[in-house]
Every structure is written in C-alpha cells, then in structure tokens.
Amino acid sequence: MSNQKETLVQVRDLSVTYHTRLGPLSAVDHVSFDIYKGEILGVVGESGCGKSTMGKALMRLIMPPGEISSGHIIFDGEDVMQYDQKQLRDFRGRRISMIFQDPMTSLNPVQRVDEHLIEAIQVHEPQTPVEAALRRARTLIEKLGIQKERLRDYPHQLSGGMRQRVMIGLGLVLNADLIVADEATTSLDVIVEAKLLDEFKKLRDEFNLTILMITHNIALIAQIADRIMVMYAGQVAEIGDVTEVFDHPRHPYTEGLLRSVPNIELDEREELYKMGGEPPNLSRPPAGCRFHPRCAQAMPICAQREPELTEISPGRFVHCWLYQDHPQEVAHA
Ligand code: SF4
C-alpha cells in the first residue's frame, strides 16, 4: 500500500436499527470511519457486534424490519444515501461488491460457473457480448487458480475452496472499487484458507483493490490487513494500523480479544484468557460505555456517560474514557 492515503469511503455517524417486537434494536450505533484506496481494512469483533450489518449497510442492503436510521456513506465523493433504486443497482457490483460466507447458498445450484460470471457481467454491461464476457470470466478464473475447464461445472461439482474462489471471482468480475468480504474464508479448512488469504493479497496488488474484510478471526486479520477496526456492541472500539493495534492495544476490549487468541508460544501450564461476561442486549444496551459491565478498568464515569471516538495519535482512534479528559468529580465520585 502506498504511504499516500487517498480516501475511498467516508462513513459518518452510521446507525442501523431493527424494529423488533421488543422495541428498537440498535445493531450499528453512530459508527464513523474511513476506508483508504488500495488498503485491506479488517473488521473484527464477537458475533452480534454489528460488523456484518455494517458491511451490508455500506451496500444499502438493510431490509425491513431494519433500516439505516442515521448517517452518511460518502463513496468517492458521492453520498450513497441519496441514491435512487437505479443508481443503487449500478453502484452494487460496479463500485462495491460483497463476497458472502457460504457459497452454497449464494450460488445457483442449477447454473454453471461460467453462467454465473457471464450473467454478473451482462446485468451491469448489457452491451458486452457473451463471447467477450466468457473470455473475461476465463482469464479471471485462471488467475484465481481454477482451470478454465471447470467453468462448465455446477457448484456442487467443485470443492469448498473452489466455490469460494468462484464467489471471489463474482466479486471481482466487474472490477468493483471496494470488495466487502464477509467471513469469506470461514467455512474453509486452514490450509485452503491460508492459500486464499495469500491470493487476496496478490489480487489486491494486481487489481489495486480495496477490501473490507469482516471476520471474527482476529489472527487472520494479523496476516492480511493493513488496518484494523475493532467493533463492540454495534460501535467502533478502536481503529488503527494493524501492527500498532496488535502490539499496543489501547481499548480494554481489544486487549481482551487479543489475549484470548490461542498462542503457540504460550506456556502449556498457562490458561488461555477468557473474557468475562457477555455482550449486551442491544435492545437495552447499558448506559455510558457499552463495555463497562465487562471492563476491568471501568471508572465511575464509564457507567454514566459515553466516551467519544477520539484520535489519540495520527490514524489511531479509541472509544474509551481512559484516553479522554473527563470531569474529575464524576470520575472519582
Ligand atoms: Fe472500560 Fe471505561 Fe474505557 Fe469503557 S470507557 S472501555 S468501561 S475504561
């Protein structure tokens, strides 16, 4: 990645609310961050922390009873929230595309691989003849390590790794500027997963892709991402350069998350750290900092007022009172 960071996406104050029988549930709560051109930004957090919902919101794919209840998504200077349905159709696929976790549910079982790819091209580029679309599909699929003869296969004839490569191919075939990969390698065994991660990096370099990689696997992010965003209970806990965050986590939740990753160098008598407590119910999140019931460093103010997401050093943002001035009389009450 070049040192000159050019912003592709600015997400500002983005909230997603689901209207449930128990009342509104704030799955993503006033989230703000940037995605730079050509980077791999890893998004991590426990299940239910809002990372996948946030990825779908970037594509404006939130369906009722959910809605984007506030915020802006500025994509290459344009506010996606202002797009009408026609603009959205063009936006999805050409500018942003998503690779989902489970290829078996995303690929049509009665369509061959080449038919999937040709259809994806022709939906967005109806003027492209079938032969030209097929040539593109062939070149791409070979770059993804699948022999072109397999283009005539149905999804069930491919291995899990190949199916996931086809999904990646569908994400890349229109040269979208941003790929959102949502747990894209979770269903694969570790060897195939490691190979695919390498390929993601190569593809990023070759196509100058920007990738938002959503995963619960923080160790995976260490291998592939340039920056990392840690989410907790629908909010951003911390954002920064991946090495800095791994070496010096600032938010107590990030610290706990990193300590709970299995480490081969760990003394066998040492027990793996387990973070206490449970993530909150997002229909009734706790007041103040949402992490305070589980935080060993909580102060009185943490239960009363929510901290701001604060830039503590260039490019390093933390959502925690430990890094913000706060009224002493409340802090030491
Ligand atoms: Fe812990 Fe307080 Fe920071 Fe929340 S704001 S993470 S409770 S120290």
CSV table of C-alpha atoms and ligand atoms in Angstrom, one decimal:
chain,number,residue,atom,x,y,z
A,1,MET,CA,0.0,0.0,0.0
A,2,SER,CA,1.3,3.5,-0.8
A,3,ASN,CA,2.0,5.9,2.0
A,4,GLN,CA,-0.1,8.5,0.4
A,5,LYS,CA,-3.6,7.6,1.7
A,6,GLU,CA,-6.5,8.5,-0.6
A,7,THR,CA,-9.9,8.1,0.9
A,8,LEU,CA,-12.4,5.9,-1.0
A,9,VAL,CA,-15.2,5.8,1.5
A,10,GLN,CA,-16.1,8.0,4.4
A,11,VAL,CA,-18.7,6.5,6.8
A,12,ARG,CA,-20.1,9.1,9.1
A,13,ASP,CA,-22.5,8.6,12.1
A,14,LEU,CA,-23.9,5.5,10.5
A,15,SER,CA,-26.7,3.7,12.5
A,16,VAL,CA,-28.8,0.7,11.7
A,17,THR,CA,-31.9,0.0,13.8
A,18,TYR,CA,-34.0,-3.1,13.7
A,19,HIS,CA,-37.6,-2.6,14.8
A,20,THR,CA,-38.5,-5.7,16.8
A,21,ARG,CA,-41.4,-6.7,19.0
A,22,LEU,CA,-39.3,-5.8,22.0
A,23,GLY,CA,-38.6,-2.4,20.6
A,24,PRO,CA,-35.8,-0.8,18.5
A,25,LEU,CA,-32.5,-2.7,18.5
A,26,SER,CA,-29.5,-0.6,17.6
A,27,ALA,CA,-27.3,-3.0,15.7
A,28,VAL,CA,-24.9,-0.3,14.5
A,29,ASP,CA,-24.7,2.8,16.6
A,30,HIS,CA,-23.2,6.1,15.2
A,31,VAL,CA,-20.2,4.5,13.5
A,32,SER,CA,-17.7,6.7,11.8
A,33,PHE,CA,-14.5,5.6,9.9
A,34,ASP,CA,-12.7,5.9,6.6
A,35,ILE,CA,-11.6,3.3,4.0
A,36,TYR,CA,-8.5,4.2,2.0
A,37,LYS,CA,-7.9,3.3,-1.6
A,38,GLY,CA,-5.9,0.1,-2.0
A,39,GLU,CA,-6.0,-1.0,1.6
A,40,ILE,CA,-7.3,-4.1,3.4
A,41,LEU,CA,-9.2,-2.9,6.4
A,42,GLY,CA,-10.0,-5.8,8.8
A,43,VAL,CA,-13.2,-5.5,10.9
A,44,VAL,CA,-13.3,-7.8,13.9
A,45,GLY,CA,-15.5,-8.4,16.9
A,46,GLU,CA,-17.6,-11.0,18.6
A,47,SER,CA,-20.7,-12.4,16.9
A,48,GLY,CA,-23.5,-9.9,17.0
A,49,CYS,CA,-21.2,-6.9,17.3
A,50,GLY,CA,-22.7,-5.4,14.1
A,51,LYS,CA,-19.8,-5.9,11.7
A,52,SER,CA,-21.8,-7.8,9.1
A,53,THR,CA,-24.7,-5.4,9.4
A,54,MET,CA,-22.3,-2.5,8.9
A,55,GLY,CA,-20.9,-4.3,5.8
A,56,LYS,CA,-24.4,-4.7,4.4
A,57,ALA,CA,-25.3,-1.1,5.2
A,58,LEU,CA,-22.4,0.1,3.1
A,59,MET,CA,-24.2,-1.5,0.1
A,60,ARG,CA,-27.6,-0.3,1.4
A,61,LEU,CA,-28.7,-3.9,1.7
A,62,ILE,CA,-30.5,-3.5,5.0
A,63,MET,CA,-34.0,-4.9,4.7
A,64,PRO,CA,-37.1,-4.3,6.8
A,65,PRO,CA,-37.6,-4.6,9.8
A,66,GLY,CA,-34.1,-3.0,9.7
A,67,GLU,CA,-33.3,0.5,8.4
A,68,ILE,CA,-30.3,2.8,8.2
A,69,SER,CA,-31.6,5.2,10.8
A,70,SER,CA,-28.8,7.9,10.5
A,71,GLY,CA,-25.6,8.8,8.8
A,72,HIS,CA,-23.9,9.2,5.5
A,73,ILE,CA,-21.8,6.9,3.3
A,74,ILE,CA,-19.7,9.0,1.1
A,75,PHE,CA,-18.3,6.8,-1.7
A,76,ASP,CA,-15.7,8.5,-3.9
A,77,GLY,CA,-17.3,11.9,-3.1
A,78,GLU,CA,-21.0,10.8,-3.6
A,79,ASP,CA,-23.5,10.2,-0.8
A,80,VAL,CA,-24.8,6.7,-1.3
A,81,MET,CA,-27.7,7.5,1.0
A,82,GLN,CA,-29.1,9.9,-1.7
A,83,TYR,CA,-29.1,7.2,-4.5
A,84,ASP,CA,-32.4,6.1,-6.1
A,85,GLN,CA,-33.0,2.4,-6.9
A,86,LYS,CA,-31.5,2.7,-10.4
A,87,GLN,CA,-28.3,4.3,-9.1
A,88,LEU,CA,-28.1,1.7,-6.3
A,89,ARG,CA,-28.3,-1.1,-8.9
A,90,ASP,CA,-25.4,0.4,-10.8
A,91,PHE,CA,-23.5,1.1,-7.6
A,92,ARG,CA,-23.8,-2.6,-6.4
A,93,GLY,CA,-21.5,-4.7,-8.5
A,94,ARG,CA,-19.7,-1.9,-10.4
A,95,ARG,CA,-18.4,0.2,-7.4
A,96,ILE,CA,-18.9,-2.2,-4.4
A,97,SER,CA,-19.4,-5.9,-4.3
A,98,MET,CA,-19.8,-8.4,-1.5
A,99,ILE,CA,-18.4,-11.9,-1.0
A,100,PHE,CA,-20.5,-13.8,1.4
A,101,GLN,CA,-19.6,-16.6,3.8
A,102,ASP,CA,-21.5,-19.5,2.3
A,103,PRO,CA,-21.1,-20.1,-1.4
A,104,MET,CA,-23.6,-22.9,-1.5
A,105,THR,CA,-26.4,-20.6,-0.5
A,106,SER,CA,-25.2,-17.8,-2.8
A,107,LEU,CA,-24.5,-19.7,-6.0
A,108,ASN,CA,-27.4,-21.0,-8.0
A,109,PRO,CA,-27.2,-24.9,-7.9
A,110,VAL,CA,-28.6,-25.3,-11.5
A,111,GLN,CA,-26.3,-22.7,-13.1
A,112,ARG,CA,-22.8,-23.5,-14.3
A,113,VAL,CA,-19.9,-21.4,-13.1
A,114,ASP,CA,-19.5,-19.6,-16.5
A,115,GLU,CA,-23.2,-18.8,-16.5
A,116,HIS,CA,-22.9,-17.1,-13.1
A,117,LEU,CA,-20.0,-15.0,-14.3
A,118,ILE,CA,-21.5,-14.1,-17.7
A,119,GLU,CA,-24.8,-13.1,-16.0
A,120,ALA,CA,-23.0,-10.9,-13.5
A,121,ILE,CA,-21.2,-9.1,-16.3
A,122,GLN,CA,-24.2,-8.7,-18.6
A,123,VAL,CA,-26.5,-7.4,-15.8
A,124,HIS,CA,-24.3,-4.4,-15.5
A,125,GLU,CA,-22.9,-4.3,-19.0
A,126,PRO,CA,-25.7,-5.5,-21.3
A,127,GLN,CA,-23.7,-4.4,-24.4
A,128,THR,CA,-20.9,-6.9,-23.6
A,129,PRO,CA,-21.3,-9.9,-26.0
A,130,VAL,CA,-21.4,-13.4,-24.4
A,131,GLU,CA,-18.1,-14.4,-26.0
A,132,ALA,CA,-16.3,-11.3,-24.6
A,133,ALA,CA,-17.9,-11.9,-21.2
A,134,LEU,CA,-16.7,-15.6,-21.3
A,135,ARG,CA,-13.2,-14.5,-22.2
A,136,ARG,CA,-13.1,-12.2,-19.2
A,137,ALA,CA,-14.6,-15.0,-17.0
A,138,ARG,CA,-11.9,-17.4,-18.2
A,139,THR,CA,-9.0,-15.1,-17.6
A,140,LEU,CA,-10.2,-14.2,-14.1
A,141,ILE,CA,-11.0,-17.8,-13.0
A,142,GLU,CA,-7.5,-18.9,-14.1
A,143,LYS,CA,-6.0,-16.0,-12.1
A,144,LEU,CA,-7.9,-17.4,-9.1
A,145,GLY,CA,-6.3,-20.8,-9.6
A,146,ILE,CA,-9.2,-22.7,-11.2
A,147,GLN,CA,-8.6,-24.4,-14.6
A,148,LYS,CA,-10.8,-22.9,-17.3
A,149,GLU,CA,-12.4,-26.4,-18.0
A,150,ARG,CA,-14.1,-26.1,-14.6
A,151,LEU,CA,-16.2,-23.2,-15.9
A,152,ARG,CA,-18.7,-25.7,-17.2
A,153,ASP,CA,-19.1,-27.3,-13.7
A,154,TYR,CA,-22.1,-26.8,-11.5
A,155,PRO,CA,-21.3,-25.5,-7.9
A,156,HIS,CA,-21.8,-29.0,-6.3
A,157,GLN,CA,-19.0,-30.4,-8.6
A,158,LEU,CA,-16.5,-28.0,-7.1
A,159,SER,CA,-14.6,-28.3,-3.8
A,160,GLY,CA,-15.4,-25.8,-1.0
A,161,GLY,CA,-12.2,-23.8,-1.8
A,162,MET,CA,-13.1,-23.6,-5.5
A,163,ARG,CA,-16.6,-22.5,-4.8
A,164,GLN,CA,-15.3,-19.7,-2.6
A,165,ARG,CA,-12.9,-18.7,-5.4
A,166,VAL,CA,-15.9,-18.5,-7.7
A,167,MET,CA,-17.6,-16.2,-5.2
A,168,ILE,CA,-14.4,-14.1,-5.1
A,169,GLY,CA,-14.5,-14.1,-8.9
A,170,LEU,CA,-18.1,-12.9,-8.9
A,171,GLY,CA,-16.9,-10.1,-6.6
A,172,LEU,CA,-14.0,-9.2,-8.9
A,173,VAL,CA,-15.5,-9.7,-12.4
A,174,LEU,CA,-16.8,-6.1,-12.6
A,175,ASN,CA,-13.7,-4.5,-11.2
A,176,ALA,CA,-15.6,-3.1,-8.3
A,177,ASP,CA,-13.6,-0.5,-6.3
A,178,LEU,CA,-14.5,-1.9,-3.0
A,179,ILE,CA,-14.9,-5.6,-2.1
A,180,VAL,CA,-16.7,-6.4,1.2
A,181,ALA,CA,-15.6,-9.9,2.2
A,182,ASP,CA,-17.9,-11.1,5.0
A,183,GLU,CA,-16.4,-14.1,6.7
A,184,ALA,CA,-15.3,-15.1,3.2
A,185,THR,CA,-12.9,-17.9,4.3
A,186,THR,CA,-14.6,-19.0,7.5
A,187,SER,CA,-16.1,-22.2,6.0
A,188,LEU,CA,-12.7,-23.4,4.6
A,189,ASP,CA,-10.1,-25.6,6.2
A,190,VAL,CA,-7.0,-23.8,7.4
A,191,ILE,CA,-4.7,-24.8,4.5
A,192,VAL,CA,-7.2,-23.6,1.9
A,193,GLU,CA,-7.9,-20.5,3.9
A,194,ALA,CA,-4.2,-19.6,4.1
A,195,LYS,CA,-3.8,-20.0,0.3
A,196,LEU,CA,-6.9,-17.9,-0.3
A,197,LEU,CA,-5.6,-15.2,2.0
A,198,ASP,CA,-2.4,-15.1,0.0
A,199,GLU,CA,-4.4,-14.8,-3.1
A,200,PHE,CA,-6.5,-11.9,-1.7
A,201,LYS,CA,-3.2,-10.0,-1.1
A,202,LYS,CA,-2.0,-10.7,-4.6
A,203,LEU,CA,-5.3,-9.7,-6.1
A,204,ARG,CA,-5.3,-6.5,-4.1
A,205,ASP,CA,-1.9,-5.7,-5.6
A,206,GLU,CA,-2.8,-6.7,-9.1
A,207,PHE,CA,-6.2,-5.1,-9.4
A,208,ASN,CA,-5.5,-2.3,-6.9
A,209,LEU,CA,-8.5,-3.5,-4.9
A,210,THR,CA,-9.7,-2.0,-1.7
A,211,ILE,CA,-11.0,-4.7,0.6
A,212,LEU,CA,-13.1,-4.6,3.8
A,213,MET,CA,-12.5,-7.9,5.4
A,214,ILE,CA,-15.1,-8.8,8.1
A,215,THR,CA,-14.2,-11.7,10.3
A,216,HIS,CA,-14.4,-12.9,13.9
A,217,ASN,CA,-10.9,-14.4,13.4
A,218,ILE,CA,-8.5,-11.8,14.7
A,219,ALA,CA,-5.5,-13.9,13.9
A,220,LEU,CA,-6.4,-13.9,10.2
A,221,ILE,CA,-6.5,-10.1,10.2
A,222,ALA,CA,-3.0,-10.0,11.5
A,223,GLN,CA,-1.8,-11.8,8.4
A,224,ILE,CA,-3.6,-9.9,5.8
A,225,ALA,CA,-4.9,-6.4,6.8
A,226,ASP,CA,-3.2,-3.0,6.7
A,227,ARG,CA,-5.5,-1.5,9.3
A,228,ILE,CA,-8.0,-3.0,11.8
A,229,MET,CA,-11.3,-1.8,13.2
A,230,VAL,CA,-12.5,-3.5,16.3
A,231,MET,CA,-16.2,-3.3,16.9
A,232,TYR,CA,-18.1,-3.9,20.2
A,233,ALA,CA,-21.9,-3.9,20.6
A,234,GLY,CA,-22.6,-2.0,17.4
A,235,GLN,CA,-19.9,0.6,18.0
A,236,VAL,CA,-16.3,1.2,17.0
A,237,ALA,CA,-14.0,0.4,19.9
A,238,GLU,CA,-10.7,1.1,18.2
A,239,ILE,CA,-9.2,1.7,14.8
A,240,GLY,CA,-5.5,1.8,13.8
A,241,ASP,CA,-2.6,0.3,11.9
A,242,VAL,CA,-2.7,-3.4,12.3
A,243,THR,CA,0.8,-3.8,13.8
A,244,GLU,CA,0.2,-0.9,16.2
A,245,VAL,CA,-3.1,-2.3,17.4
A,246,PHE,CA,-1.7,-5.8,17.9
A,247,ASP,CA,1.5,-4.6,19.6
A,248,HIS,CA,-0.2,-1.9,21.8
A,249,PRO,CA,-4.0,-2.4,22.0
A,250,ARG,CA,-5.5,0.7,23.7
A,251,HIS,CA,-9.1,-0.2,24.2
A,252,PRO,CA,-9.6,-2.7,27.1
A,253,TYR,CA,-11.9,-4.8,24.8
A,254,THR,CA,-9.2,-5.1,22.1
A,255,GLU,CA,-6.8,-6.1,24.8
A,256,GLY,CA,-9.1,-8.9,26.0
A,257,LEU,CA,-9.8,-10.0,22.4
A,258,LEU,CA,-6.1,-10.3,21.7
A,259,ARG,CA,-5.3,-12.1,24.9
A,260,SER,CA,-8.0,-14.7,24.1
A,261,VAL,CA,-6.3,-15.7,20.8
A,262,PRO,CA,-4.5,-19.1,21.1
A,263,ASN,CA,-0.7,-18.5,21.0
A,264,ILE,CA,1.7,-21.3,20.2
A,265,GLU,CA,4.3,-19.8,22.4
A,266,LEU,CA,2.1,-19.9,25.4
A,267,ASP,CA,3.4,-22.0,28.3
A,268,GLU,CA,1.3,-25.1,28.4
A,269,ARG,CA,0.5,-24.5,32.1
A,270,GLU,CA,-0.8,-21.1,31.3
A,271,GLU,CA,-4.6,-21.0,30.7
A,272,LEU,CA,-5.9,-19.1,27.7
A,273,TYR,CA,-7.5,-15.8,28.8
A,274,LYS,CA,-11.3,-15.9,28.8
A,275,MET,CA,-13.1,-12.5,28.7
A,276,GLY,CA,-15.7,-12.4,31.4
A,277,GLY,CA,-19.4,-11.5,30.9
A,278,GLU,CA,-21.5,-11.4,27.8
A,279,PRO,CA,-22.0,-8.8,25.1
A,280,PRO,CA,-25.0,-6.6,26.0
A,281,ASN,CA,-28.6,-7.0,24.7
A,282,LEU,CA,-28.7,-4.3,22.0
A,283,SER,CA,-32.4,-3.7,22.7
A,284,ARG,CA,-31.3,-2.4,26.1
A,285,PRO,CA,-27.6,-1.5,26.0
A,286,PRO,CA,-26.1,-0.4,29.2
A,287,ALA,CA,-25.8,3.4,29.8
A,288,GLY,CA,-22.4,5.0,29.3
A,289,CYS,CA,-19.7,2.9,27.7
A,290,ARG,CA,-21.4,-0.3,26.4
A,291,PHE,CA,-18.4,-2.4,27.6
A,292,HIS,CA,-18.4,-1.1,31.2
A,293,PRO,CA,-20.1,-4.2,32.8
A,294,ARG,CA,-17.2,-6.4,31.5
A,295,CYS,CA,-14.3,-3.9,31.8
A,296,ALA,CA,-11.7,-4.4,34.5
A,297,GLN,CA,-10.6,-0.7,34.1
A,298,ALA,CA,-14.0,0.8,34.4
A,299,MET,CA,-14.3,4.1,36.2
A,300,PRO,CA,-17.5,5.7,37.7
A,301,ILE,CA,-17.9,7.9,34.6
A,302,CYS,CA,-17.9,4.8,32.3
A,303,ALA,CA,-21.4,3.8,33.6
A,304,GLN,CA,-22.8,7.3,33.2
A,305,ARG,CA,-21.6,8.8,30.0
A,306,GLU,CA,-20.5,7.5,26.7
A,307,PRO,CA,-17.0,8.4,25.6
A,308,GLU,CA,-16.3,9.9,22.1
A,309,LEU,CA,-14.3,8.1,19.5
A,310,THR,CA,-11.0,10.1,19.9
A,311,GLU,CA,-7.9,10.3,17.7
A,312,ILE,CA,-5.1,9.6,20.2
A,313,SER,CA,-2.3,9.6,17.6
A,314,PRO,CA,-2.4,10.1,13.8
A,315,GLY,CA,-4.8,7.5,12.5
A,316,ARG,CA,-5.4,5.8,15.8
A,317,PHE,CA,-8.9,6.2,17.2
A,318,VAL,CA,-10.1,4.8,20.5
A,319,HIS,CA,-13.6,4.9,22.1
A,320,CYS,CA,-12.7,4.9,25.8
A,321,TRP,CA,-12.6,7.4,28.7
A,322,LEU,CA,-9.1,6.3,29.5
A,323,TYR,CA,-7.9,8.5,26.6
A,324,GLN,CA,-10.2,11.4,27.1
A,325,ASP,CA,-10.4,14.2,29.6
A,326,HIS,CA,-13.4,13.7,31.9
A,327,PRO,CA,-14.9,15.7,34.8
A,328,GLN,CA,-12.9,14.6,37.9
A,329,GLU,CA,-15.8,15.0,40.2
A,330,VAL,CA,-17.7,12.3,38.2
A,331,ALA,CA,-14.6,10.2,37.7
A,332,HIS,CA,-13.9,10.0,41.4
A,333,ALA,CA,-17.4,10.1,42.7
B,1,SF4,FE1,-13.5,0.4,30.1
B,1,SF4,FE2,-14.4,2.8,30.7
B,1,SF4,FE3,-12.9,2.5,28.6
B,1,SF4,FE4,-15.4,1.6,28.6
B,1,SF4,S1,-14.7,3.7,28.7
B,1,SF4,S2,-13.6,0.5,27.9
B,1,SF4,S3,-15.6,0.9,30.7
B,1,SF4,S4,-12.3,2.2,30.7
